[in-house]
Amino acid sequence: MPQCSVLGPLFFLLYVAEVFDVVTAHGATAHFYADDGQLYISSPASSAADTIARFAACFADVDAWMRVNRLRLNAGKTQLIWLDTRQQLDKLPAGDDQLLSASIHAQSVVRDLCVTLDSQLTMADHVTAVCRAGYYQLRQLRVQIIQSLTPTVAQSLVLAFISCRLDYCNSLLYVIADCQLRRLQSVQNTAARLITGT
């Protein structure tokens, strides 16, 4: 199938459907979005060493399945994050884990489909990234550019550049702290003031 064809994602999912069986055999869960995949294993902090061993075995079996099916797993792009409370994260062993040819260090922040996740799921890093991108776009639009446009066109530009960033995966922000919501609200307020000239 040519790349970017309508049926391409469907055929790719059919092609890699067996990989879910490989992952399930190790007691893990997998999610794929096109060719990006995530492996999840849930366990208490006290059994972290066992979890790492299960994850490494699962990772090796997925790599073997991919080689047989003429695909390549890029261990160098693999990220590992532990999700829990600060108290539980402090109980985890420090150090690198060996996955195939790469040495992986657990990170406190990772990006997953343009969403920045932190190890405690506070979403503070994601809010910071969204605010930074929103304010950057607002600076690019500047008052001089907005004033030379009709109100309808100015509104469309701001919606295209700002609202889409605020709305992307906003269901993940359902239970974030009020201070984080205020930061996002300030971007929206600044955009509204730019459109209305107030």
PDB file of N, CA and C in Angstrom, residues 58-106:
ATOM      1  N   CYS A  58       9.305  -9.214  27.625  1.00  0.00           N
ATOM      2  CA  CYS A  58       8.255  -8.827  26.678  1.00  0.00           C
ATOM      3  C   CYS A  58       8.844  -8.045  25.514  1.00  0.00           C
ATOM      4  N   PHE A  59       9.730  -7.111  25.849  1.00  0.00           N
ATOM      5  CA  PHE A  59      10.377  -6.279  24.835  1.00  0.00           C
ATOM      6  C   PHE A  59      11.186  -7.143  23.871  1.00  0.00           C
ATOM      7  N   ALA A  60      11.918  -8.137  24.403  1.00  0.00           N
ATOM      8  CA  ALA A  60      12.726  -9.029  23.563  1.00  0.00           C
ATOM      9  C   ALA A  60      11.839  -9.868  22.654  1.00  0.00           C
ATOM     10  N   ASP A  61      10.714 -10.364  23.173  1.00  0.00           N
ATOM     11  CA  ASP A  61       9.809 -11.169  22.353  1.00  0.00           C
ATOM     12  C   ASP A  61       9.137 -10.329  21.260  1.00  0.00           C
ATOM     13  N   VAL A  62       8.776  -9.094  21.588  1.00  0.00           N
ATOM     14  CA  VAL A  62       8.200  -8.199  20.571  1.00  0.00           C
ATOM     15  C   VAL A  62       9.234  -7.923  19.487  1.00  0.00           C
ATOM     16  N   ASP A  63      10.482  -7.688  19.889  1.00  0.00           N
ATOM     17  CA  ASP A  63      11.553  -7.461  18.915  1.00  0.00           C
ATOM     18  C   ASP A  63      11.731  -8.680  18.019  1.00  0.00           C
ATOM     19  N   ALA A  64      11.720  -9.881  18.602  1.00  0.00           N
ATOM     20  CA  ALA A  64      11.857 -11.102  17.806  1.00  0.00           C
ATOM     21  C   ALA A  64      10.695 -11.254  16.825  1.00  0.00           C
ATOM     22  N   TRP A  65       9.461 -10.968  17.288  1.00  0.00           N
ATOM     23  CA  TRP A  65       8.303 -11.055  16.393  1.00  0.00           C
ATOM     24  C   TRP A  65       8.444 -10.067  15.246  1.00  0.00           C
ATOM     25  N   MET A  66       8.921  -8.864  15.564  1.00  0.00           N
ATOM     26  CA  MET A  66       9.061  -7.844  14.523  1.00  0.00           C
ATOM     27  C   MET A  66      10.121  -8.237  13.496  1.00  0.00           C
ATOM     28  N   ARG A  67      11.213  -8.803  13.940  1.00  0.00           N
ATOM     29  CA  ARG A  67      12.260  -9.234  12.997  1.00  0.00           C
ATOM     30  C   ARG A  67      11.729 -10.301  12.047  1.00  0.00           C
ATOM     31  N   VAL A  68      10.956 -11.251  12.578  1.00  0.00           N
ATOM     32  CA  VAL A  68      10.381 -12.300  11.732  1.00  0.00           C
ATOM     33  C   VAL A  68       9.446 -11.689  10.697  1.00  0.00           C
ATOM     34  N   ASN A  69       8.752 -10.632  11.061  1.00  0.00           N
ATOM     35  CA  ASN A  69       7.773  -9.989  10.169  1.00  0.00           C
ATOM     36  C   ASN A  69       8.333  -8.775   9.436  1.00  0.00           C
ATOM     37  N   ARG A  70       9.652  -8.722   9.318  1.00  0.00           N
ATOM     38  CA  ARG A  70      10.359  -7.684   8.558  1.00  0.00           C
ATOM     39  C   ARG A  70      10.074  -6.266   9.043  1.00  0.00           C
ATOM     40  N   LEU A  71       9.974  -6.118  10.364  1.00  0.00           N
ATOM     41  CA  LEU A  71       9.835  -4.799  10.989  1.00  0.00           C
ATOM     42  C   LEU A  71      11.023  -4.594  11.919  1.00  0.00           C
ATOM     43  N   ARG A  72      11.253  -3.353  12.318  1.00  0.00           N
ATOM     44  CA  ARG A  72      12.385  -3.074  13.191  1.00  0.00           C
ATOM     45  C   ARG A  72      11.931  -2.279  14.397  1.00  0.00           C
ATOM     46  N   LEU A  73      12.318  -2.749  15.568  1.00  0.00           N
ATOM     47  CA  LEU A  73      12.039  -2.060  16.818  1.00  0.00           C
ATOM     48  C   LEU A  73      13.243  -1.191  17.142  1.00  0.00           C
ATOM     49  N   ASN A  74      13.026   0.100  17.322  1.00  0.00           N
ATOM     50  CA  ASN A  74      14.120   1.026  17.602  1.00  0.00           C
ATOM     51  C   ASN A  74      14.262   1.180  19.117  1.00  0.00           C
ATOM     52  N   ALA A  75      15.161   0.404  19.700  1.00  0.00           N
ATOM     53  CA  ALA A  75      15.360   0.446  21.150  1.00  0.00           C
ATOM     54  C   ALA A  75      15.902   1.795  21.603  1.00  0.00           C
ATOM     55  N   GLY A  76      16.614   2.493  20.733  1.00  0.00           N
ATOM     56  CA  GLY A  76      17.173   3.799  21.084  1.00  0.00           C
ATOM     57  C   GLY A  76      16.116   4.865  21.310  1.00  0.00           C
ATOM     58  N   LYS A  77      14.942   4.695  20.723  1.00  0.00           N
ATOM     59  CA  LYS A  77      13.859   5.671  20.895  1.00  0.00           C
ATOM     60  C   LYS A  77      12.906   5.284  22.021  1.00  0.00           C
ATOM     61  N   THR A  78      13.191   4.189  22.681  1.00  0.00           N
ATOM     62  CA  THR A  78      12.307   3.703  23.731  1.00  0.00           C
ATOM     63  C   THR A  78      12.457   4.543  24.983  1.00  0.00           C
ATOM     64  N   GLN A  79      11.332   4.888  25.582  1.00  0.00           N
ATOM     65  CA  GLN A  79      11.309   5.650  26.823  1.00  0.00           C
ATOM     66  C   GLN A  79      10.604   4.819  27.889  1.00  0.00           C
ATOM     67  N   LEU A  80      11.071   4.949  29.125  1.00  0.00           N
ATOM     68  CA  LEU A  80      10.495   4.227  30.242  1.00  0.00           C
ATOM     69  C   LEU A  80      10.098   5.226  31.311  1.00  0.00           C
ATOM     70  N   ILE A  81       8.878   5.098  31.817  1.00  0.00           N
ATOM     71  CA  ILE A  81       8.414   5.981  32.890  1.00  0.00           C
ATOM     72  C   ILE A  81       7.628   5.140  33.889  1.00  0.00           C
ATOM     73  N   TRP A  82       7.842   5.415  35.162  1.00  0.00           N
ATOM     74  CA  TRP A  82       7.066   4.820  36.251  1.00  0.00           C
ATOM     75  C   TRP A  82       6.009   5.846  36.653  1.00  0.00           C
ATOM     76  N   LEU A  83       4.771   5.430  36.787  1.00  0.00           N
ATOM     77  CA  LEU A  83       3.686   6.325  37.167  1.00  0.00           C
ATOM     78  C   LEU A  83       3.175   5.942  38.556  1.00  0.00           C
ATOM     79  N   ASP A  84       3.253   6.886  39.502  1.00  0.00           N
ATOM     80  CA  ASP A  84       2.780   6.624  40.855  1.00  0.00           C
ATOM     81  C   ASP A  84       2.898   7.905  41.674  1.00  0.00           C
ATOM     82  N   THR A  85       2.632   7.788  42.961  1.00  0.00           N
ATOM     83  CA  THR A  85       2.803   8.933  43.856  1.00  0.00           C
ATOM     84  C   THR A  85       4.289   9.126  44.153  1.00  0.00           C
ATOM     85  N   ARG A  86       4.645  10.284  44.662  1.00  0.00           N
ATOM     86  CA  ARG A  86       6.042  10.574  44.977  1.00  0.00           C
ATOM     87  C   ARG A  86       6.601   9.569  45.992  1.00  0.00           C
ATOM     88  N   GLN A  87       5.800   9.203  46.991  1.00  0.00           N
ATOM     89  CA  GLN A  87       6.257   8.267  48.022  1.00  0.00           C
ATOM     90  C   GLN A  87       6.574   6.894  47.412  1.00  0.00           C
ATOM     91  N   GLN A  88       5.728   6.423  46.520  1.00  0.00           N
ATOM     92  CA  GLN A  88       5.968   5.122  45.887  1.00  0.00           C
ATOM     93  C   GLN A  88       7.130   5.185  44.899  1.00  0.00           C
ATOM     94  N   LEU A  89       7.267   6.301  44.188  1.00  0.00           N
ATOM     95  CA  LEU A  89       8.373   6.444  43.237  1.00  0.00           C
ATOM     96  C   LEU A  89       9.719   6.455  43.948  1.00  0.00           C
ATOM     97  N   ASP A  90       9.759   6.976  45.173  1.00  0.00           N
ATOM     98  CA  ASP A  90      11.006   6.986  45.935  1.00  0.00           C
ATOM     99  C   ASP A  90      11.466   5.586  46.313  1.00  0.00           C
ATOM    100  N   LYS A  91      10.566   4.610  46.310  1.00  0.00           N
ATOM    101  CA  LYS A  91      10.907   3.232  46.661  1.00  0.00           C
ATOM    102  C   LYS A  91      11.530   2.461  45.500  1.00  0.00           C
ATOM    103  N   LEU A  92      11.454   3.017  44.303  1.00  0.00           N
ATOM    104  CA  LEU A  92      11.934   2.302  43.124  1.00  0.00           C
ATOM    105  C   LEU A  92      13.459   2.318  43.048  1.00  0.00           C
ATOM    106  N   PRO A  93      14.049   1.256  42.489  1.00  0.00           N
ATOM    107  CA  PRO A  93      15.510   1.236  42.349  1.00  0.00           C
ATOM    108  C   PRO A  93      15.966   2.225  41.283  1.00  0.00           C
ATOM    109  N   ALA A  94      17.095   2.866  41.547  1.00  0.00           N
ATOM    110  CA  ALA A  94      17.665   3.806  40.575  1.00  0.00           C
ATOM    111  C   ALA A  94      18.622   3.044  39.669  1.00  0.00           C
ATOM    112  N   GLY A  95      18.859   3.574  38.497  1.00  0.00           N
ATOM    113  CA  GLY A  95      19.805   2.950  37.574  1.00  0.00           C
ATOM    114  C   GLY A  95      19.174   2.691  36.226  1.00  0.00           C
ATOM    115  N   ASP A  96      20.027   2.249  35.309  1.00  0.00           N
ATOM    116  CA  ASP A  96      19.591   1.974  33.947  1.00  0.00           C
ATOM    117  C   ASP A  96      19.156   0.521  33.809  1.00  0.00           C
ATOM    118  N   ASP A  97      18.271   0.281  32.854  1.00  0.00           N
ATOM    119  CA  ASP A  97      17.811  -1.060  32.534  1.00  0.00           C
ATOM    120  C   ASP A  97      18.231  -1.365  31.105  1.00  0.00           C
ATOM    121  N   GLN A  98      18.677  -2.579  30.862  1.00  0.00           N
ATOM    122  CA  GLN A  98      19.134  -2.971  29.539  1.00  0.00           C
ATOM    123  C   GLN A  98      17.980  -3.569  28.759  1.00  0.00           C
ATOM    124  N   LEU A  99      17.642  -2.943  27.637  1.00  0.00           N
ATOM    125  CA  LEU A  99      16.619  -3.460  26.737  1.00  0.00           C
ATOM    126  C   LEU A  99      17.256  -3.621  25.371  1.00  0.00           C
ATOM    127  N   LEU A 100      17.459  -4.858  24.967  1.00  0.00           N
ATOM    128  CA  LEU A 100      18.140  -5.196  23.722  1.00  0.00           C
ATOM    129  C   LEU A 100      19.506  -4.524  23.705  1.00  0.00           C
ATOM    130  N   SER A 101      19.740  -3.653  22.732  1.00  0.00           N
ATOM    131  CA  SER A 101      21.059  -3.024  22.615  1.00  0.00           C
ATOM    132  C   SER A 101      21.125  -1.670  23.308  1.00  0.00           C
ATOM    133  N   ALA A 102      20.042  -1.234  23.902  1.00  0.00           N
ATOM    134  CA  ALA A 102      19.999   0.109  24.491  1.00  0.00           C
ATOM    135  C   ALA A 102      19.915   0.034  26.007  1.00  0.00           C
ATOM    136  N   SER A 103      20.534   1.004  26.640  1.00  0.00           N
ATOM    137  CA  SER A 103      20.430   1.157  28.075  1.00  0.00           C
ATOM    138  C   SER A 103      19.388   2.233  28.340  1.00  0.00           C
ATOM    139  N   ILE A 104      18.320   1.868  29.019  1.00  0.00           N
ATOM    140  CA  ILE A 104      17.181   2.757  29.223  1.00  0.00           C
ATOM    141  C   ILE A 104      17.160   3.229  30.670  1.00  0.00           C
ATOM    142  N   HIS A 105      17.049   4.529  30.860  1.00  0.00           N
ATOM    143  CA  HIS A 105      16.931   5.107  32.191  1.00  0.00           C
ATOM    144  C   HIS A 105      15.492   5.600  32.367  1.00  0.00           C
ATOM    145  N   ALA A 106      14.872   5.245  33.478  1.00  0.00           N
ATOM    146  CA  ALA A 106      13.503   5.706  33.738  1.00  0.00           C
ATOM    147  C   ALA A 106      13.487   7.225  33.805  1.00  0.00           C
TER     148      ALA A 106
END
